[in-house]
Amino acid sequence: MKFCRFGPQGHEKPGVVDSQGRIRDLSGVVDDVTVDSIAGLSVDIDGLPLVDEGTRFGVPVNGIGKIVAIGLNYADHAAESNLPVPPEPMMFMKALSSLTGPNDEVMIPKDSTHTDWEVELAVVIGKTARYVSKEDALDHVAGYAIANDVSERFNQKQRGSQWSKGKGHDSFCPVGPWLVTPDEVGDHQNLDMFLDVNGQRMQTGNTKTMIFDVAELISYVSEYITLYPGDLMITGTPPGVGEGKKPTAIYLKAGDTMKLGIAGLGEQNQQVVAWRHLGDAVLR
């Protein structure tokens, strides 16, 4: 099934996507889309109320406790970054405050000149994973989604060795539009991926070229960090990021648009905007 959350920021309702790609209101069945609420859920989708076309998508699952990210997980992306292929998965964390809906604005940080894009397969954890074997790892997956691991490269690489400095800015983790259950995804290690900027293809890839596959990543991460139901793991990006463009790197600027997608998981569309003061706003 394809689950989603829809409506204004902070007031999202639970939804499910029907065979025609339309949102159906699930609020009469569950209070929200969480790992617990959708586990084993059976519902007559076509009998649910239709939601108006064009309604905003929010982050597709509520209750994300942390975002664990994997860097340099595609060999050709490591090469374009002038970095060696890592012998073990490279881990870093993205701030929960970076979460935002799949089609919401992406805001360039204050004084930034190096904001970049990264289409990634996101994995939502379905049950507690602690020292999990590779053989059992996929039993801990609730579903899959698209993430854009937006990155400020100067802050990431020129402000010391803490990648999180360039990865956790507000609006830097659009997720969705859907949380797709594993049975509907099929082979998650053979999904085509793309990302366009201003209508020009920048990234083309497939999850089959990951250095470390999803099962390996869950097993590895669970040795160091306990993964709880609802946690989000993003799994690396294929080549084509702005930093790697030759002869001159390309970075995002206000007014740019991004369109990205993964086969079977939908698409995201984002407008890039200049920094502005958000006050107490919560993007997700």
PDB file of C-alpha atoms in Angstrom:
ATOM      1  CA  MET A   1       0.000   0.000   0.000  1.00  0.00           C
ATOM      2  CA  LYS A   2       0.984   3.630  -0.453  1.00  0.00           C
ATOM      3  CA  PHE A   3       0.384   5.670   2.698  1.00  0.00           C
ATOM      4  CA  CYS A   4       0.645   9.447   2.926  1.00  0.00           C
ATOM      5  CA  ARG A   5      -0.155  12.416   5.141  1.00  0.00           C
ATOM      6  CA  PHE A   6      -1.916  15.398   3.603  1.00  0.00           C
ATOM      7  CA  GLY A   7      -3.007  18.905   4.513  1.00  0.00           C
ATOM      8  CA  PRO A   8      -1.489  22.099   5.941  1.00  0.00           C
ATOM      9  CA  GLN A   9       1.783  21.966   7.872  1.00  0.00           C
ATOM     10  CA  GLY A  10       1.130  20.876  11.419  1.00  0.00           C
ATOM     11  CA  HIS A  11      -2.400  19.697  10.611  1.00  0.00           C
ATOM     12  CA  GLU A  12      -1.782  16.707   8.357  1.00  0.00           C
ATOM     13  CA  LYS A  13      -4.306  13.897   8.120  1.00  0.00           C
ATOM     14  CA  PRO A  14      -3.631  10.240   7.297  1.00  0.00           C
ATOM     15  CA  GLY A  15      -4.210   9.080   3.754  1.00  0.00           C
ATOM     16  CA  VAL A  16      -3.734   6.199   1.367  1.00  0.00           C
ATOM     17  CA  VAL A  17      -3.205   6.358  -2.389  1.00  0.00           C
ATOM     18  CA  ASP A  18      -5.598   4.421  -4.634  1.00  0.00           C
ATOM     19  CA  SER A  19      -4.869   2.665  -7.926  1.00  0.00           C
ATOM     20  CA  GLN A  20      -5.580   5.897  -9.839  1.00  0.00           C
ATOM     21  CA  GLY A  21      -2.981   7.838  -7.830  1.00  0.00           C
ATOM     22  CA  ARG A  22      -5.639   9.762  -5.883  1.00  0.00           C
ATOM     23  CA  ILE A  23      -5.462  10.428  -2.147  1.00  0.00           C
ATOM     24  CA  ARG A  24      -8.134   8.770  -0.023  1.00  0.00           C
ATOM     25  CA  ASP A  25      -8.842  10.085   3.483  1.00  0.00           C
ATOM     26  CA  LEU A  26      -7.860   7.482   6.071  1.00  0.00           C
ATOM     27  CA  SER A  27      -8.745   9.574   9.133  1.00  0.00           C
ATOM     28  CA  GLY A  28     -11.906   7.552   9.759  1.00  0.00           C
ATOM     29  CA  VAL A  29      -9.745   4.449  10.183  1.00  0.00           C
ATOM     30  CA  VAL A  30      -6.565   5.657  11.953  1.00  0.00           C
ATOM     31  CA  ASP A  31      -5.596   8.885  13.713  1.00  0.00           C
ATOM     32  CA  ASP A  32      -2.307   9.266  11.837  1.00  0.00           C
ATOM     33  CA  VAL A  33       0.133   7.351   9.662  1.00  0.00           C
ATOM     34  CA  THR A  34       2.626   5.781  12.040  1.00  0.00           C
ATOM     35  CA  VAL A  35       4.492   2.510  11.868  1.00  0.00           C
ATOM     36  CA  ASP A  36       2.178   1.062  14.511  1.00  0.00           C
ATOM     37  CA  SER A  37      -1.083   2.293  12.975  1.00  0.00           C
ATOM     38  CA  ILE A  38      -0.416   0.853   9.519  1.00  0.00           C
ATOM     39  CA  ALA A  39       1.040  -2.483  10.615  1.00  0.00           C
ATOM     40  CA  GLY A  40      -1.215  -5.172   9.151  1.00  0.00           C
ATOM     41  CA  LEU A  41      -3.866  -2.596   8.224  1.00  0.00           C
ATOM     42  CA  SER A  42      -6.515  -3.854   5.819  1.00  0.00           C
ATOM     43  CA  VAL A  43      -8.970  -1.383   4.345  1.00  0.00           C
ATOM     44  CA  ASP A  44     -11.292  -0.958   1.356  1.00  0.00           C
ATOM     45  CA  ILE A  45      -9.392   1.887  -0.282  1.00  0.00           C
ATOM     46  CA  ASP A  46     -12.022   2.676  -2.906  1.00  0.00           C
ATOM     47  CA  GLY A  47     -14.628   3.083  -0.179  1.00  0.00           C
ATOM     48  CA  LEU A  48     -12.736   5.913   1.505  1.00  0.00           C
ATOM     49  CA  PRO A  49     -13.481   9.612   0.843  1.00  0.00           C
ATOM     50  CA  LEU A  50     -11.528  11.261  -1.963  1.00  0.00           C
ATOM     51  CA  VAL A  51      -9.250  14.191  -1.133  1.00  0.00           C
ATOM     52  CA  ASP A  52      -9.180  17.271  -3.369  1.00  0.00           C
ATOM     53  CA  GLU A  53      -6.597  17.099  -6.137  1.00  0.00           C
ATOM     54  CA  GLY A  54      -3.588  19.320  -5.454  1.00  0.00           C
ATOM     55  CA  THR A  55      -3.766  18.949  -1.673  1.00  0.00           C
ATOM     56  CA  ARG A  56      -0.369  19.318  -0.012  1.00  0.00           C
ATOM     57  CA  PHE A  57       1.575  16.195   0.945  1.00  0.00           C
ATOM     58  CA  GLY A  58       3.344  16.185   4.305  1.00  0.00           C
ATOM     59  CA  VAL A  59       6.104  13.882   5.502  1.00  0.00           C
ATOM     60  CA  PRO A  60       4.408  10.506   4.889  1.00  0.00           C
ATOM     61  CA  VAL A  61       4.904   9.010   8.350  1.00  0.00           C
ATOM     62  CA  ASN A  62       4.637  10.606  11.763  1.00  0.00           C
ATOM     63  CA  GLY A  63       6.862   9.673  14.679  1.00  0.00           C
ATOM     64  CA  ILE A  64      10.295   9.796  13.024  1.00  0.00           C
ATOM     65  CA  GLY A  65      12.692   9.653  15.949  1.00  0.00           C
ATOM     66  CA  LYS A  66      15.969  10.166  14.120  1.00  0.00           C
ATOM     67  CA  ILE A  67      17.436  10.379  10.636  1.00  0.00           C
ATOM     68  CA  VAL A  68      20.488   8.215  10.011  1.00  0.00           C
ATOM     69  CA  ALA A  69      22.168   8.974   6.690  1.00  0.00           C
ATOM     70  CA  ILE A  70      24.733   7.042   4.682  1.00  0.00           C
ATOM     71  CA  GLY A  71      27.351   8.890   2.645  1.00  0.00           C
ATOM     72  CA  LEU A  72      29.248   7.870  -0.477  1.00  0.00           C
ATOM     73  CA  ASN A  73      27.227   4.700  -1.035  1.00  0.00           C
ATOM     74  CA  TYR A  74      27.562   4.776  -4.839  1.00  0.00           C
ATOM     75  CA  ALA A  75      31.106   4.309  -6.189  1.00  0.00           C
ATOM     76  CA  ASP A  76      30.641   6.765  -9.069  1.00  0.00           C
ATOM     77  CA  HIS A  77      29.373   9.435  -6.657  1.00  0.00           C
ATOM     78  CA  ALA A  78      32.458   8.927  -4.463  1.00  0.00           C
ATOM     79  CA  ALA A  79      34.624   9.384  -7.567  1.00  0.00           C
ATOM     80  CA  GLU A  80      32.927  12.642  -8.583  1.00  0.00           C
ATOM     81  CA  SER A  81      33.451  13.855  -5.003  1.00  0.00           C
ATOM     82  CA  ASN A  82      37.176  13.015  -5.258  1.00  0.00           C
ATOM     83  CA  LEU A  83      36.862  10.640  -2.329  1.00  0.00           C
ATOM     84  CA  PRO A  84      37.810   6.966  -2.036  1.00  0.00           C
ATOM     85  CA  VAL A  85      35.159   4.267  -1.916  1.00  0.00           C
ATOM     86  CA  PRO A  86      34.603   3.704   1.817  1.00  0.00           C
ATOM     87  CA  PRO A  87      35.548   0.256   3.151  1.00  0.00           C
ATOM     88  CA  GLU A  88      32.599   0.462   5.565  1.00  0.00           C
ATOM     89  CA  PRO A  89      29.353   2.458   5.435  1.00  0.00           C
ATOM     90  CA  MET A  90      29.850   6.143   6.216  1.00  0.00           C
ATOM     91  CA  MET A  91      27.258   7.331   8.735  1.00  0.00           C
ATOM     92  CA  PHE A  92      26.071  10.787   9.737  1.00  0.00           C
ATOM     93  CA  MET A  93      22.921  12.279  11.228  1.00  0.00           C
ATOM     94  CA  LYS A  94      20.474  14.790   9.809  1.00  0.00           C
ATOM     95  CA  ALA A  95      18.488  16.986  12.168  1.00  0.00           C
ATOM     96  CA  LEU A  96      14.800  16.229  12.630  1.00  0.00           C
ATOM     97  CA  SER A  97      14.192  19.939  12.061  1.00  0.00           C
ATOM     98  CA  SER A  98      15.324  19.453   8.445  1.00  0.00           C
ATOM     99  CA  LEU A  99      12.250  17.322   7.669  1.00  0.00           C
ATOM    100  CA  THR A 100       9.706  18.812   5.298  1.00  0.00           C
ATOM    101  CA  GLY A 101       7.035  17.721   2.852  1.00  0.00           C
ATOM    102  CA  PRO A 102       8.036  16.426  -0.594  1.00  0.00           C
ATOM    103  CA  ASN A 103       6.798  19.464  -2.514  1.00  0.00           C
ATOM    104  CA  ASP A 104       7.484  22.169   0.051  1.00  0.00           C
ATOM    105  CA  GLU A 105       9.991  24.932  -0.574  1.00  0.00           C
ATOM    106  CA  VAL A 106      13.690  24.253  -0.043  1.00  0.00           C
ATOM    107  CA  MET A 107      15.282  27.245   1.636  1.00  0.00           C
ATOM    108  CA  ILE A 108      18.896  28.170   0.995  1.00  0.00           C
ATOM    109  CA  PRO A 109      20.669  28.814   4.318  1.00  0.00           C
ATOM    110  CA  LYS A 110      21.670  32.342   5.216  1.00  0.00           C
ATOM    111  CA  ASP A 111      24.691  33.470   3.149  1.00  0.00           C
ATOM    112  CA  SER A 112      24.970  30.056   1.462  1.00  0.00           C
ATOM    113  CA  THR A 113      26.590  29.700  -1.962  1.00  0.00           C
ATOM    114  CA  HIS A 114      27.042  25.892  -2.063  1.00  0.00           C
ATOM    115  CA  THR A 115      23.590  24.313  -1.671  1.00  0.00           C
ATOM    116  CA  ASP A 116      23.344  20.994  -3.527  1.00  0.00           C
ATOM    117  CA  TRP A 117      20.861  18.166  -4.250  1.00  0.00           C
ATOM    118  CA  GLU A 118      20.858  14.387  -3.664  1.00  0.00           C
ATOM    119  CA  VAL A 119      18.039  11.988  -4.568  1.00  0.00           C
ATOM    120  CA  GLU A 120      18.041   9.028  -2.173  1.00  0.00           C
ATOM    121  CA  LEU A 121      16.088   5.910  -1.248  1.00  0.00           C
ATOM    122  CA  ALA A 122      14.701   6.325   2.264  1.00  0.00           C
ATOM    123  CA  VAL A 123      13.927   3.379   4.527  1.00  0.00           C
ATOM    124  CA  VAL A 124      11.415   3.604   7.368  1.00  0.00           C
ATOM    125  CA  ILE A 125      12.210   1.214  10.197  1.00  0.00           C
ATOM    126  CA  GLY A 126       9.303  -0.985  11.300  1.00  0.00           C
ATOM    127  CA  LYS A 127      10.602  -2.643  14.455  1.00  0.00           C
ATOM    128  CA  THR A 128      13.505  -2.226  16.842  1.00  0.00           C
ATOM    129  CA  ALA A 129      16.845  -3.163  15.268  1.00  0.00           C
ATOM    130  CA  ARG A 130      19.796  -3.800  17.554  1.00  0.00           C
ATOM    131  CA  TYR A 131      22.706  -5.985  16.390  1.00  0.00           C
ATOM    132  CA  VAL A 132      20.554  -7.349  13.593  1.00  0.00           C
ATOM    133  CA  SER A 133      22.023  -9.838  11.124  1.00  0.00           C
ATOM    134  CA  LYS A 134      21.984  -9.050   7.428  1.00  0.00           C
ATOM    135  CA  GLU A 135      19.734 -12.075   6.911  1.00  0.00           C
ATOM    136  CA  ASP A 136      17.090 -10.684   9.276  1.00  0.00           C
ATOM    137  CA  ALA A 137      17.525  -6.985   8.463  1.00  0.00           C
ATOM    138  CA  LEU A 138      14.730  -6.597   5.909  1.00  0.00           C
ATOM    139  CA  ASP A 139      12.209  -7.928   8.430  1.00  0.00           C
ATOM    140  CA  HIS A 140      12.722  -4.580  10.199  1.00  0.00           C
ATOM    141  CA  VAL A 141      11.530  -2.439   7.265  1.00  0.00           C
ATOM    142  CA  ALA A 142       8.078  -0.806   7.371  1.00  0.00           C
ATOM    143  CA  GLY A 143       8.386   0.797   3.972  1.00  0.00           C
ATOM    144  CA  TYR A 144      10.300   2.937   1.506  1.00  0.00           C
ATOM    145  CA  ALA A 145      10.117   6.559   0.363  1.00  0.00           C
ATOM    146  CA  ILE A 146      12.025   9.219  -1.539  1.00  0.00           C
ATOM    147  CA  ALA A 147      14.310  11.673   0.247  1.00  0.00           C
ATOM    148  CA  ASN A 148      16.228  14.658  -1.079  1.00  0.00           C
ATOM    149  CA  ASP A 149      19.378  14.897   1.040  1.00  0.00           C
ATOM    150  CA  VAL A 150      19.873  18.609   0.403  1.00  0.00           C
ATOM    151  CA  SER A 151      23.398  19.623   1.411  1.00  0.00           C
ATOM    152  CA  GLU A 152      25.342  22.850   1.906  1.00  0.00           C
ATOM    153  CA  ARG A 153      28.762  21.733   0.717  1.00  0.00           C
ATOM    154  CA  PHE A 154      30.858  24.528   2.240  1.00  0.00           C
ATOM    155  CA  ASN A 155      29.377  23.941   5.684  1.00  0.00           C
ATOM    156  CA  GLN A 156      29.659  20.184   5.160  1.00  0.00           C
ATOM    157  CA  LYS A 157      33.323  20.096   4.153  1.00  0.00           C
ATOM    158  CA  GLN A 158      34.996  23.383   5.023  1.00  0.00           C
ATOM    159  CA  ARG A 159      33.738  23.822   8.587  1.00  0.00           C
ATOM    160  CA  GLY A 160      35.684  20.948  10.117  1.00  0.00           C
ATOM    161  CA  SER A 161      34.843  17.284   9.734  1.00  0.00           C
ATOM    162  CA  GLN A 162      31.230  17.367  10.941  1.00  0.00           C
ATOM    163  CA  TRP A 163      29.051  16.665   7.898  1.00  0.00           C
ATOM    164  CA  SER A 164      25.918  17.360   9.894  1.00  0.00           C
ATOM    165  CA  LYS A 165      26.742  21.069   9.729  1.00  0.00           C
ATOM    166  CA  GLY A 166      25.914  21.066   6.038  1.00  0.00           C
ATOM    167  CA  LYS A 167      23.114  18.504   6.151  1.00  0.00           C
ATOM    168  CA  GLY A 168      20.745  19.643   8.869  1.00  0.00           C
ATOM    169  CA  HIS A 169      19.529  23.061   7.763  1.00  0.00           C
ATOM    170  CA  ASP A 170      15.803  23.782   7.751  1.00  0.00           C
ATOM    171  CA  SER A 171      13.991  22.182   4.777  1.00  0.00           C
ATOM    172  CA  PHE A 172      17.017  20.007   3.891  1.00  0.00           C
ATOM    173  CA  CYS A 173      15.197  16.663   4.122  1.00  0.00           C
ATOM    174  CA  PRO A 174      12.070  16.561   1.940  1.00  0.00           C
ATOM    175  CA  VAL A 175      10.497  13.104   2.303  1.00  0.00           C
ATOM    176  CA  GLY A 176       7.621  11.491   0.410  1.00  0.00           C
ATOM    177  CA  PRO A 177       5.136  11.780  -1.162  1.00  0.00           C
ATOM    178  CA  TRP A 178       4.348   8.244  -0.030  1.00  0.00           C
ATOM    179  CA  LEU A 179       5.448   5.555   2.369  1.00  0.00           C
ATOM    180  CA  VAL A 180       5.261   2.415   0.215  1.00  0.00           C
ATOM    181  CA  THR A 181       5.110  -0.961   1.913  1.00  0.00           C
ATOM    182  CA  PRO A 182       7.754  -3.537   0.916  1.00  0.00           C
ATOM    183  CA  ASP A 183       5.264  -5.885  -0.750  1.00  0.00           C
ATOM    184  CA  GLU A 184       4.301  -3.152  -3.208  1.00  0.00           C
ATOM    185  CA  VAL A 185       7.852  -1.924  -3.857  1.00  0.00           C
ATOM    186  CA  GLY A 186       9.099  -5.296  -5.053  1.00  0.00           C
ATOM    187  CA  ASP A 187      12.870  -5.350  -5.564  1.00  0.00           C
ATOM    188  CA  HIS A 188      14.080  -2.309  -3.662  1.00  0.00           C
ATOM    189  CA  GLN A 189      17.598  -2.988  -4.987  1.00  0.00           C
ATOM    190  CA  ASN A 190      16.539  -2.375  -8.581  1.00  0.00           C
ATOM    191  CA  LEU A 191      14.762   0.976  -8.627  1.00  0.00           C
ATOM    192  CA  ASP A 192      15.525   3.691 -11.182  1.00  0.00           C
ATOM    193  CA  MET A 193      16.228   7.151  -9.730  1.00  0.00           C
ATOM    194  CA  PHE A 194      16.456  10.625 -11.234  1.00  0.00           C
ATOM    195  CA  LEU A 195      16.735  14.290 -10.311  1.00  0.00           C
ATOM    196  CA  ASP A 196      16.237  17.333 -12.569  1.00  0.00           C
ATOM    197  CA  VAL A 197      17.141  20.955 -11.867  1.00  0.00           C
ATOM    198  CA  ASN A 198      15.264  23.556 -13.899  1.00  0.00           C
ATOM    199  CA  GLY A 199      14.121  20.794 -16.252  1.00  0.00           C
ATOM    200  CA  GLN A 200      17.660  19.523 -16.930  1.00  0.00           C
ATOM    201  CA  ARG A 201      18.553  15.968 -15.953  1.00  0.00           C
ATOM    202  CA  MET A 202      21.300  16.009 -13.314  1.00  0.00           C
ATOM    203  CA  GLN A 203      21.140  12.594 -11.654  1.00  0.00           C
ATOM    204  CA  THR A 204      20.341   9.222 -13.159  1.00  0.00           C
ATOM    205  CA  GLY A 205      20.905   6.039 -11.211  1.00  0.00           C
ATOM    206  CA  ASN A 206      19.564   2.780  -9.880  1.00  0.00           C
ATOM    207  CA  THR A 207      19.600   1.365  -6.377  1.00  0.00           C
ATOM    208  CA  LYS A 208      21.290  -1.797  -7.708  1.00  0.00           C
ATOM    209  CA  THR A 209      24.587   0.117  -7.842  1.00  0.00           C
ATOM    210  CA  MET A 210      24.726   0.765  -4.096  1.00  0.00           C
ATOM    211  CA  ILE A 211      28.047  -0.265  -2.549  1.00  0.00           C
ATOM    212  CA  PHE A 212      26.248  -1.467   0.583  1.00  0.00           C
ATOM    213  CA  ASP A 213      22.676  -2.653   0.071  1.00  0.00           C
ATOM    214  CA  VAL A 214      19.765  -1.899   2.394  1.00  0.00           C
ATOM    215  CA  ALA A 215      20.091  -5.127   4.364  1.00  0.00           C
ATOM    216  CA  GLU A 216      23.812  -4.511   4.920  1.00  0.00           C
ATOM    217  CA  LEU A 217      23.136  -0.935   6.007  1.00  0.00           C
ATOM    218  CA  ILE A 218      20.475  -1.846   8.561  1.00  0.00           C
ATOM    219  CA  SER A 219      22.685  -4.572   9.995  1.00  0.00           C
ATOM    220  CA  TYR A 220      25.727  -2.290  10.128  1.00  0.00           C
ATOM    221  CA  VAL A 221      23.984   0.742  11.607  1.00  0.00           C
ATOM    222  CA  SER A 222      22.306  -1.430  14.260  1.00  0.00           C
ATOM    223  CA  GLU A 223      25.734  -2.304  15.642  1.00  0.00           C
ATOM    224  CA  TYR A 224      26.290   1.334  16.595  1.00  0.00           C
ATOM    225  CA  ILE A 225      22.839   2.912  16.875  1.00  0.00           C
ATOM    226  CA  THR A 226      19.623   1.226  17.948  1.00  0.00           C
ATOM    227  CA  LEU A 227      17.009   1.800  15.269  1.00  0.00           C
ATOM    228  CA  TYR A 228      13.470   2.195  16.576  1.00  0.00           C
ATOM    229  CA  PRO A 229      10.119   1.952  14.785  1.00  0.00           C
ATOM    230  CA  GLY A 230       9.613   5.097  12.726  1.00  0.00           C
ATOM    231  CA  ASP A 231      13.302   5.950  12.402  1.00  0.00           C
ATOM    232  CA  LEU A 232      14.403   7.036   8.941  1.00  0.00           C
ATOM    233  CA  MET A 233      17.524   5.835   7.152  1.00  0.00           C
ATOM    234  CA  ILE A 234      18.580   7.468   3.897  1.00  0.00           C
ATOM    235  CA  THR A 235      20.924   5.375   1.845  1.00  0.00           C
ATOM    236  CA  GLY A 236      23.172   7.502  -0.378  1.00  0.00           C
ATOM    237  CA  THR A 237      22.933   9.151  -3.773  1.00  0.00           C
ATOM    238  CA  PRO A 238      23.996   8.258  -7.325  1.00  0.00           C
ATOM    239  CA  PRO A 239      26.297  10.527  -9.355  1.00  0.00           C
ATOM    240  CA  GLY A 240      25.262  13.873 -10.760  1.00  0.00           C
ATOM    241  CA  VAL A 241      25.321  16.187  -7.762  1.00  0.00           C
ATOM    242  CA  GLY A 242      26.100  19.835  -8.403  1.00  0.00           C
ATOM    243  CA  GLU A 243      29.429  19.724  -6.613  1.00  0.00           C
ATOM    244  CA  GLY A 244      30.647  17.093  -9.075  1.00  0.00           C
ATOM    245  CA  LYS A 245      29.767  18.934 -12.284  1.00  0.00           C
ATOM    246  CA  LYS A 246      32.680  19.606 -14.649  1.00  0.00           C
ATOM    247  CA  PRO A 247      34.333  21.885 -15.487  1.00  0.00           C
ATOM    248  CA  THR A 248      32.520  24.030 -12.902  1.00  0.00           C
ATOM    249  CA  ALA A 249      30.357  22.999  -9.978  1.00  0.00           C
ATOM    250  CA  ILE A 250      26.695  24.027 -10.082  1.00  0.00           C
ATOM    251  CA  TYR A 251      24.841  25.049  -6.929  1.00  0.00           C
ATOM    252  CA  LEU A 252      21.232  25.905  -6.217  1.00  0.00           C
ATOM    253  CA  LYS A 253      19.976  29.482  -6.160  1.00  0.00           C
ATOM    254  CA  ALA A 254      16.658  31.080  -5.343  1.00  0.00           C
ATOM    255  CA  GLY A 255      14.153  30.496  -8.131  1.00  0.00           C
ATOM    256  CA  ASP A 256      15.534  27.100  -9.154  1.00  0.00           C
ATOM    257  CA  THR A 257      13.260  24.070  -9.266  1.00  0.00           C
ATOM    258  CA  MET A 258      13.999  20.439  -8.470  1.00  0.00           C
ATOM    259  CA  LYS A 259      12.065  17.400  -9.657  1.00  0.00           C
ATOM    260  CA  LEU A 260      13.110  13.969  -8.438  1.00  0.00           C
ATOM    261  CA  GLY A 261      11.696  10.484  -8.355  1.00  0.00           C
ATOM    262  CA  ILE A 262      12.258   6.800  -7.710  1.00  0.00           C
ATOM    263  CA  ALA A 263      10.377   4.089  -9.582  1.00  0.00           C
ATOM    264  CA  GLY A 264       7.237   3.074  -7.694  1.00  0.00           C
ATOM    265  CA  LEU A 265       7.752   5.663  -4.953  1.00  0.00           C
ATOM    266  CA  GLY A 266       6.390   8.761  -6.691  1.00  0.00           C
ATOM    267  CA  GLU A 267       7.983  12.137  -7.367  1.00  0.00           C
ATOM    268  CA  GLN A 268       8.918  15.321  -5.537  1.00  0.00           C
ATOM    269  CA  ASN A 269       8.792  18.888  -6.900  1.00  0.00           C
ATOM    270  CA  GLN A 270      10.485  21.709  -5.015  1.00  0.00           C
ATOM    271  CA  GLN A 271      10.971  25.422  -5.482  1.00  0.00           C
ATOM    272  CA  VAL A 272      14.230  26.816  -4.101  1.00  0.00           C
ATOM    273  CA  VAL A 273      13.825  30.045  -2.121  1.00  0.00           C
ATOM    274  CA  ALA A 274      16.145  32.482  -0.391  1.00  0.00           C
ATOM    275  CA  TRP A 275      16.654  32.359   3.359  1.00  0.00           C
ATOM    276  CA  ARG A 276      14.033  34.032   5.499  1.00  0.00           C
ATOM    277  CA  HIS A 277      13.318  34.092   9.194  1.00  0.00           C
ATOM    278  CA  LEU A 278      10.875  31.319  10.077  1.00  0.00           C
ATOM    279  CA  GLY A 279      10.185  32.274  13.687  1.00  0.00           C
ATOM    280  CA  ASP A 280       8.768  29.286  15.534  1.00  0.00           C
ATOM    281  CA  ALA A 281       7.535  27.474  12.417  1.00  0.00           C
ATOM    282  CA  VAL A 282       7.851  23.682  12.351  1.00  0.00           C
ATOM    283  CA  LEU A 283       8.295  22.588   8.743  1.00  0.00           C
ATOM    284  CA  ARG A 284       7.183  18.988   9.119  1.00  0.00           C
TER     285      ARG A 284
END
